[in-house]
C-alpha cells in the first residue's frame, strides 16, 4: 500500500525554551517496508505569527497532502488528527457532534470542516482516494512528523545564517544529525522499528548542539549557530 501522510512539527523556542510558533508542515509518500519516505515536501510557516489552536496545522497538512497525492496517486491519505480514522469527506456537523472529543475540539473541527470536507469530497470524486483523520496511530504520520523535525533543522540552519543563531524544539522522541550536505533524523523510540528520514541541505559554516529540553521530557532541543 502507498500512503501519503502529513504532519506539522518543530517549534522556534525563545531563550527560556518557550515555544514561539510552529515551523514545518511535511507531507510524505510512504511505501513498504514503511520505515521512511520515498518522497517528501515541506511548507514552512512563520513561527512569529502562528495560530497555535491547531486549525492552521491541520488545514495546511490537508492541503499539502492533497498537493503531493495529486502527483503520486497513493491508495489513501493519513492526517495527524486523532478522531477515530473517520473519512474527512463525511465530517458533517452531526458526525462531529458525535465524536468522543472535547467540546473545544468539536468547535475546532466544525471550523476546519468548512474547508476540509469540500476538499476531501472533491478529491474523492476526482481521484477515488480517501483522506483519513487517523492521527498518531499511523506509522506514515509518524514518519511525516520525523520529516517535519528534519525540515525544522534545515529551517534553523537558514535562520542562523541570517540571524546568527536559532533554537528550535524537535518533535517528540526524535533526534537529528547535521552531516555534510544533508540532515539525518530518526526515531528515539525503540518500539517503532527504526523509523528515519534524510534530506539534502547546505550545512557548511554551521555549528550545532542537540540536547534534551530541560522543561519537557521526550523532546530534544537543537541549537544552530553561524561559525
PDB file of C-alpha atoms in Angstrom:
ATOM      1  CA  UNK A   1       0.000   0.000   0.000  1.00  0.00           C
ATOM      2  CA  UNK A   2       1.187   3.510  -0.858  1.00  0.00           C
ATOM      3  CA  UNK A   3       0.236   6.129   1.720  1.00  0.00           C
ATOM      4  CA  UNK A   4       0.589   9.907   1.739  1.00  0.00           C
ATOM      5  CA  UNK A   5       0.673  11.398   5.219  1.00  0.00           C
ATOM      6  CA  UNK A   6       1.211  14.857   6.642  1.00  0.00           C
ATOM      7  CA  UNK A   7       2.150  16.348   9.971  1.00  0.00           C
ATOM      8  CA  UNK A   8       3.348  19.633  11.444  1.00  0.00           C
ATOM      9  CA  UNK A   9       6.221  19.792  13.890  1.00  0.00           C
ATOM     10  CA  UNK A  10       9.205  21.675  15.187  1.00  0.00           C
ATOM     11  CA  UNK A  11       8.930  24.929  17.091  1.00  0.00           C
ATOM     12  CA  UNK A  12      11.012  28.047  17.355  1.00  0.00           C
ATOM     13  CA  UNK A  13      11.966  28.476  21.030  1.00  0.00           C
ATOM     14  CA  UNK A  14      12.945  31.540  22.974  1.00  0.00           C
ATOM     15  CA  UNK A  15      15.912  31.641  25.385  1.00  0.00           C
ATOM     16  CA  UNK A  16      13.729  30.145  28.143  1.00  0.00           C
ATOM     17  CA  UNK A  17      12.622  27.261  25.868  1.00  0.00           C
ATOM     18  CA  UNK A  18       9.096  28.601  25.462  1.00  0.00           C
ATOM     19  CA  UNK A  19       7.560  27.843  22.033  1.00  0.00           C
ATOM     20  CA  UNK A  20       7.110  30.903  19.829  1.00  0.00           C
ATOM     21  CA  UNK A  21       5.336  29.097  16.970  1.00  0.00           C
ATOM     22  CA  UNK A  22       5.466  26.006  14.792  1.00  0.00           C
ATOM     23  CA  UNK A  23       7.753  25.811  11.784  1.00  0.00           C
ATOM     24  CA  UNK A  24       7.323  22.965   9.290  1.00  0.00           C
ATOM     25  CA  UNK A  25       4.455  21.034   7.729  1.00  0.00           C
ATOM     26  CA  UNK A  26       5.742  17.941   5.926  1.00  0.00           C
ATOM     27  CA  UNK A  27       3.899  15.607   3.563  1.00  0.00           C
ATOM     28  CA  UNK A  28       5.439  12.263   2.686  1.00  0.00           C
ATOM     29  CA  UNK A  29       4.862   9.294   0.419  1.00  0.00           C
ATOM     30  CA  UNK A  30       5.457   6.086   2.388  1.00  0.00           C
ATOM     31  CA  UNK A  31       5.708   2.629   0.857  1.00  0.00           C
ATOM     32  CA  UNK A  32       6.619  -0.842   2.106  1.00  0.00           C
ATOM     33  CA  UNK A  33       8.605  -1.524   4.335  1.00  0.00           C
ATOM     34  CA  UNK A  34       7.223   1.688   5.928  1.00  0.00           C
ATOM     35  CA  UNK A  35      10.379   2.901   7.669  1.00  0.00           C
ATOM     36  CA  UNK A  36      10.992   6.134   5.780  1.00  0.00           C
ATOM     37  CA  UNK A  37       9.600   8.304   2.996  1.00  0.00           C
ATOM     38  CA  UNK A  38      10.022   7.679  -0.720  1.00  0.00           C
ATOM     39  CA  UNK A  39       9.311  11.361  -1.340  1.00  0.00           C
ATOM     40  CA  UNK A  40       8.771  14.388   0.898  1.00  0.00           C
ATOM     41  CA  UNK A  41       7.691  18.014   0.530  1.00  0.00           C
ATOM     42  CA  UNK A  42       7.534  20.851   3.029  1.00  0.00           C
ATOM     43  CA  UNK A  43       5.656  24.068   3.669  1.00  0.00           C
ATOM     44  CA  UNK A  44       7.233  26.489   6.136  1.00  0.00           C
ATOM     45  CA  UNK A  45       5.155  28.707   8.373  1.00  0.00           C
ATOM     46  CA  UNK A  46       6.045  31.996  10.005  1.00  0.00           C
ATOM     47  CA  UNK A  47       6.599  30.928  13.643  1.00  0.00           C
ATOM     48  CA  UNK A  48       6.317  34.544  14.784  1.00  0.00           C
ATOM     49  CA  UNK A  49       2.721  34.662  13.521  1.00  0.00           C
ATOM     50  CA  UNK A  50       1.277  31.216  14.108  1.00  0.00           C
ATOM     51  CA  UNK A  51      -2.204  30.051  15.161  1.00  0.00           C
ATOM     52  CA  UNK A  52      -1.478  27.588  17.979  1.00  0.00           C
ATOM     53  CA  UNK A  53      -5.126  26.447  18.247  1.00  0.00           C
ATOM     54  CA  UNK A  54      -4.447  23.596  15.812  1.00  0.00           C
ATOM     55  CA  UNK A  55      -6.534  24.988  12.972  1.00  0.00           C
ATOM     56  CA  UNK A  56      -3.596  26.215  10.919  1.00  0.00           C
ATOM     57  CA  UNK A  57      -1.651  22.977  11.290  1.00  0.00           C
ATOM     58  CA  UNK A  58      -4.480  20.622  10.262  1.00  0.00           C
ATOM     59  CA  UNK A  59      -5.563  22.852   7.382  1.00  0.00           C
ATOM     60  CA  UNK A  60      -2.038  23.122   5.973  1.00  0.00           C
ATOM     61  CA  UNK A  61      -1.446  19.385   6.427  1.00  0.00           C
ATOM     62  CA  UNK A  62      -4.560  18.527   4.429  1.00  0.00           C
ATOM     63  CA  UNK A  63      -3.823  20.877   1.544  1.00  0.00           C
ATOM     64  CA  UNK A  64      -0.147  19.873   1.340  1.00  0.00           C
ATOM     65  CA  UNK A  65      -1.042  16.163   1.462  1.00  0.00           C
ATOM     66  CA  UNK A  66      -3.546  16.602  -1.368  1.00  0.00           C
ATOM     67  CA  UNK A  67      -0.970  18.536  -3.383  1.00  0.00           C
ATOM     68  CA  UNK A  68       1.506  15.641  -3.071  1.00  0.00           C
ATOM     69  CA  UNK A  69      -1.160  12.984  -3.600  1.00  0.00           C
ATOM     70  CA  UNK A  70      -2.238  14.511  -6.920  1.00  0.00           C
ATOM     71  CA  UNK A  71       1.310  13.862  -8.148  1.00  0.00           C
ATOM     72  CA  UNK A  72       1.951  10.385  -6.709  1.00  0.00           C
ATOM     73  CA  UNK A  73      -1.603   8.898  -6.605  1.00  0.00           C
ATOM     74  CA  UNK A  74      -1.455   6.936  -3.325  1.00  0.00           C
ATOM     75  CA  UNK A  75      -4.047   4.487  -2.025  1.00  0.00           C
ATOM     76  CA  UNK A  76      -5.021   6.713   0.912  1.00  0.00           C
ATOM     77  CA  UNK A  77      -4.073   9.924   2.768  1.00  0.00           C
ATOM     78  CA  UNK A  78      -3.462   9.946   6.521  1.00  0.00           C
ATOM     79  CA  UNK A  79      -3.796  13.162   8.534  1.00  0.00           C
ATOM     80  CA  UNK A  80      -2.457  13.796  12.022  1.00  0.00           C
ATOM     81  CA  UNK A  81      -5.772  14.277  13.763  1.00  0.00           C
ATOM     82  CA  UNK A  82      -6.918  11.656  16.245  1.00  0.00           C
ATOM     83  CA  UNK A  83     -10.666  11.419  15.704  1.00  0.00           C
ATOM     84  CA  UNK A  84     -11.025   7.710  15.083  1.00  0.00           C
ATOM     85  CA  UNK A  85      -9.923   7.269  11.495  1.00  0.00           C
ATOM     86  CA  UNK A  86     -13.013   8.970  10.089  1.00  0.00           C
ATOM     87  CA  UNK A  87     -13.124   9.897   6.405  1.00  0.00           C
ATOM     88  CA  UNK A  88     -12.864  13.679   6.247  1.00  0.00           C
ATOM     89  CA  UNK A  89     -15.439  13.880   3.415  1.00  0.00           C
ATOM     90  CA  UNK A  90     -18.037  12.550   5.892  1.00  0.00           C
ATOM     91  CA  UNK A  91     -17.334  15.100   8.620  1.00  0.00           C
ATOM     92  CA  UNK A  92     -20.626  16.962   8.711  1.00  0.00           C
ATOM     93  CA  UNK A  93     -21.840  18.716  11.878  1.00  0.00           C
ATOM     94  CA  UNK A  94     -23.869  15.766  13.318  1.00  0.00           C
ATOM     95  CA  UNK A  95     -20.854  13.471  12.853  1.00  0.00           C
ATOM     96  CA  UNK A  96     -18.573  15.955  14.594  1.00  0.00           C
ATOM     97  CA  UNK A  97     -21.061  16.345  17.472  1.00  0.00           C
ATOM     98  CA  UNK A  98     -20.974  12.563  17.950  1.00  0.00           C
ATOM     99  CA  UNK A  99     -17.176  12.415  18.238  1.00  0.00           C
ATOM    100  CA  UNK A 100     -15.712  11.498  21.625  1.00  0.00           C
ATOM    101  CA  UNK A 101     -13.513  14.586  21.811  1.00  0.00           C
ATOM    102  CA  UNK A 102     -13.696  17.763  23.887  1.00  0.00           C
ATOM    103  CA  UNK A 103     -16.210  20.485  23.152  1.00  0.00           C
ATOM    104  CA  UNK A 104     -13.297  22.733  22.160  1.00  0.00           C
ATOM    105  CA  UNK A 105     -12.087  20.038  19.756  1.00  0.00           C
ATOM    106  CA  UNK A 106     -15.546  19.834  18.217  1.00  0.00           C
ATOM    107  CA  UNK A 107     -15.635  23.576  17.650  1.00  0.00           C
ATOM    108  CA  UNK A 108     -12.202  23.443  16.025  1.00  0.00           C
ATOM    109  CA  UNK A 109     -13.317  20.651  13.699  1.00  0.00           C
ATOM    110  CA  UNK A 110     -16.574  22.385  12.794  1.00  0.00           C
ATOM    111  CA  UNK A 111     -14.482  25.336  11.690  1.00  0.00           C
ATOM    112  CA  UNK A 112     -11.966  23.136   9.838  1.00  0.00           C
ATOM    113  CA  UNK A 113     -14.676  21.114   8.109  1.00  0.00           C
ATOM    114  CA  UNK A 114     -15.851  24.207   6.236  1.00  0.00           C
ATOM    115  CA  UNK A 115     -12.657  23.958   4.166  1.00  0.00           C
ATOM    116  CA  UNK A 116     -11.616  20.342   4.524  1.00  0.00           C
ATOM    117  CA  UNK A 117     -14.873  18.481   3.893  1.00  0.00           C
ATOM    118  CA  UNK A 118     -15.360  20.059   0.422  1.00  0.00           C
ATOM    119  CA  UNK A 119     -11.663  19.427  -0.313  1.00  0.00           C
ATOM    120  CA  UNK A 120     -11.970  15.761   0.663  1.00  0.00           C
ATOM    121  CA  UNK A 121     -15.240  15.302  -1.259  1.00  0.00           C
ATOM    122  CA  UNK A 122     -13.759  16.829  -4.410  1.00  0.00           C
ATOM    123  CA  UNK A 123     -10.602  14.758  -4.093  1.00  0.00           C
ATOM    124  CA  UNK A 124     -12.664  11.572  -3.631  1.00  0.00           C
ATOM    125  CA  UNK A 125     -14.807  12.373  -6.681  1.00  0.00           C
ATOM    126  CA  UNK A 126     -11.756  13.133  -8.841  1.00  0.00           C
ATOM    127  CA  UNK A 127      -9.251  10.528  -7.607  1.00  0.00           C
ATOM    128  CA  UNK A 128     -11.183   7.949  -5.562  1.00  0.00           C
ATOM    129  CA  UNK A 129      -8.754   8.475  -2.677  1.00  0.00           C
ATOM    130  CA  UNK A 130      -9.931   8.871   0.918  1.00  0.00           C
ATOM    131  CA  UNK A 131      -8.477  11.405   3.368  1.00  0.00           C
ATOM    132  CA  UNK A 132      -8.498   9.738   6.781  1.00  0.00           C
ATOM    133  CA  UNK A 133      -8.175  11.571  10.120  1.00  0.00           C
ATOM    134  CA  UNK A 134      -6.220   8.797  11.798  1.00  0.00           C
ATOM    135  CA  UNK A 135      -3.716  10.607  13.994  1.00  0.00           C
ATOM    136  CA  UNK A 136      -0.676   9.308  15.845  1.00  0.00           C
ATOM    137  CA  UNK A 137      -1.556   5.620  15.441  1.00  0.00           C
ATOM    138  CA  UNK A 138      -0.444   5.861  11.787  1.00  0.00           C
ATOM    139  CA  UNK A 139       3.174   4.947  11.039  1.00  0.00           C
ATOM    140  CA  UNK A 140       3.208   7.198   7.925  1.00  0.00           C
ATOM    141  CA  UNK A 141       2.007  10.121  10.087  1.00  0.00           C
ATOM    142  CA  UNK A 142       4.896   9.418  12.462  1.00  0.00           C
ATOM    143  CA  UNK A 143       7.297   9.393   9.511  1.00  0.00           C
ATOM    144  CA  UNK A 144       5.825  12.739   8.420  1.00  0.00           C
ATOM    145  CA  UNK A 145       6.418  14.005  11.959  1.00  0.00           C
ATOM    146  CA  UNK A 146      10.077  12.942  11.752  1.00  0.00           C
ATOM    147  CA  UNK A 147      10.442  14.737   8.413  1.00  0.00           C
ATOM    148  CA  UNK A 148       8.840  17.843   9.926  1.00  0.00           C
ATOM    149  CA  UNK A 149      11.622  17.725  12.504  1.00  0.00           C
ATOM    150  CA  UNK A 150      14.306  17.303   9.852  1.00  0.00           C
ATOM    151  CA  UNK A 151      12.927  20.222   7.841  1.00  0.00           C
ATOM    152  CA  UNK A 152      12.814  22.243  11.062  1.00  0.00           C
ATOM    153  CA  UNK A 153      16.562  21.639  11.392  1.00  0.00           C
ATOM    154  CA  UNK A 154      17.066  22.917   7.838  1.00  0.00           C
ATOM    155  CA  UNK A 155      14.956  25.989   8.645  1.00  0.00           C
ATOM    156  CA  UNK A 156      17.116  26.581  11.734  1.00  0.00           C
ATOM    157  CA  UNK A 157      20.287  26.473   9.619  1.00  0.00           C
ATOM    158  CA  UNK A 158      18.891  29.062   7.195  1.00  0.00           C
ATOM    159  CA  UNK A 159      17.648  31.227  10.066  1.00  0.00           C
ATOM    160  CA  UNK A 160      21.019  31.066  11.848  1.00  0.00           C
ATOM    161  CA  UNK A 161      22.837  32.111   8.670  1.00  0.00           C
ATOM    162  CA  UNK A 162      20.777  35.299   8.568  1.00  0.00           C
ATOM    163  CA  UNK A 163      20.400  35.982  12.292  1.00  0.00           C
ATOM    164  CA  UNK A 164      23.430  34.317  13.875  1.00  0.00           C
ATOM    165  CA  UNK A 165      21.604  31.688  15.954  1.00  0.00           C
ATOM    166  CA  UNK A 166      18.445  29.603  16.196  1.00  0.00           C
ATOM    167  CA  UNK A 167      16.959  27.477  18.980  1.00  0.00           C
ATOM    168  CA  UNK A 168      14.286  25.007  17.886  1.00  0.00           C
ATOM    169  CA  UNK A 169      12.398  22.174  19.534  1.00  0.00           C
ATOM    170  CA  UNK A 170      12.082  18.896  17.648  1.00  0.00           C
ATOM    171  CA  UNK A 171       9.002  16.659  17.632  1.00  0.00           C
ATOM    172  CA  UNK A 172       8.751  14.035  20.371  1.00  0.00           C
ATOM    173  CA  UNK A 173      11.149  11.101  20.608  1.00  0.00           C
ATOM    174  CA  UNK A 174      13.405  12.035  17.717  1.00  0.00           C
ATOM    175  CA  UNK A 175      16.964  13.102  17.062  1.00  0.00           C
ATOM    176  CA  UNK A 176      18.718  14.814  14.168  1.00  0.00           C
ATOM    177  CA  UNK A 177      22.292  14.863  12.939  1.00  0.00           C
ATOM    178  CA  UNK A 178      23.604  17.603  10.670  1.00  0.00           C
ATOM    179  CA  UNK A 179      26.006  15.979   8.243  1.00  0.00           C
ATOM    180  CA  UNK A 180      27.942  17.231   5.228  1.00  0.00           C
ATOM    181  CA  UNK A 181      25.310  18.200   2.672  1.00  0.00           C
ATOM    182  CA  UNK A 182      22.424  16.513   4.454  1.00  0.00           C
ATOM    183  CA  UNK A 183      20.346  16.249   7.613  1.00  0.00           C
ATOM    184  CA  UNK A 184      19.514  12.833   9.068  1.00  0.00           C
ATOM    185  CA  UNK A 185      16.729  12.264  11.570  1.00  0.00           C
ATOM    186  CA  UNK A 186      15.423   9.184  13.313  1.00  0.00           C
ATOM    187  CA  UNK A 187      13.041   7.997  15.992  1.00  0.00           C
ATOM    188  CA  UNK A 188      14.361   7.548  19.526  1.00  0.00           C
ATOM    189  CA  UNK A 189      11.523   5.144  20.352  1.00  0.00           C
ATOM    190  CA  UNK A 190      12.853   1.552  20.072  1.00  0.00           C
ATOM    191  CA  UNK A 191       9.294   0.270  19.643  1.00  0.00           C
ATOM    192  CA  UNK A 192       8.918   2.000  16.266  1.00  0.00           C
ATOM    193  CA  UNK A 193      11.149  -0.326  14.241  1.00  0.00           C
ATOM    194  CA  UNK A 194      13.839   2.136  13.199  1.00  0.00           C
ATOM    195  CA  UNK A 195      11.875   4.940  11.515  1.00  0.00           C
ATOM    196  CA  UNK A 196      14.131   7.562   9.913  1.00  0.00           C
ATOM    197  CA  UNK A 197      14.454  10.219   7.249  1.00  0.00           C
ATOM    198  CA  UNK A 198      17.056  12.256   5.417  1.00  0.00           C
ATOM    199  CA  UNK A 199      17.089  15.376   3.250  1.00  0.00           C
ATOM    200  CA  UNK A 200      19.725  17.366   1.410  1.00  0.00           C
ATOM    201  CA  UNK A 201      20.794  20.681   2.939  1.00  0.00           C
ATOM    202  CA  UNK A 202      23.531  23.277   2.792  1.00  0.00           C
ATOM    203  CA  UNK A 203      25.315  22.632   6.070  1.00  0.00           C
ATOM    204  CA  UNK A 204      28.727  24.257   5.675  1.00  0.00           C
ATOM    205  CA  UNK A 205      29.768  27.012   8.093  1.00  0.00           C
ATOM    206  CA  UNK A 206      27.281  25.927  10.759  1.00  0.00           C
ATOM    207  CA  UNK A 207      27.814  24.782  14.342  1.00  0.00           C
ATOM    208  CA  UNK A 208      25.173  22.844  16.222  1.00  0.00           C
ATOM    209  CA  UNK A 209      24.301  21.151  19.506  1.00  0.00           C
ATOM    210  CA  UNK A 210      21.487  18.768  20.395  1.00  0.00           C
ATOM    211  CA  UNK A 211      20.296  18.174  23.967  1.00  0.00           C
ATOM    212  CA  UNK A 212      17.123  17.294  25.944  1.00  0.00           C
ATOM    213  CA  UNK A 213      14.612  20.041  26.579  1.00  0.00           C
ATOM    214  CA  UNK A 214      15.080  20.711  30.316  1.00  0.00           C
ATOM    215  CA  UNK A 215      11.391  21.521  30.808  1.00  0.00           C
ATOM    216  CA  UNK A 216       9.644  18.924  28.609  1.00  0.00           C
ATOM    217  CA  UNK A 217      10.513  15.239  28.701  1.00  0.00           C
ATOM    218  CA  UNK A 218      10.747  13.300  25.387  1.00  0.00           C
ATOM    219  CA  UNK A 219      11.673  16.400  23.376  1.00  0.00           C
ATOM    220  CA  UNK A 220      15.105  17.437  22.121  1.00  0.00           C
ATOM    221  CA  UNK A 221      16.378  20.966  21.545  1.00  0.00           C
ATOM    222  CA  UNK A 222      18.560  21.852  18.565  1.00  0.00           C
ATOM    223  CA  UNK A 223      20.750  24.941  18.715  1.00  0.00           C
ATOM    224  CA  UNK A 224      22.345  26.127  15.471  1.00  0.00           C
ATOM    225  CA  UNK A 225      24.761  28.997  15.021  1.00  0.00           C
ATOM    226  CA  UNK A 226      26.796  30.551  12.258  1.00  0.00           C
ATOM    227  CA  UNK A 227      30.519  29.856  12.599  1.00  0.00           C
TER     228      UNK A 227
END
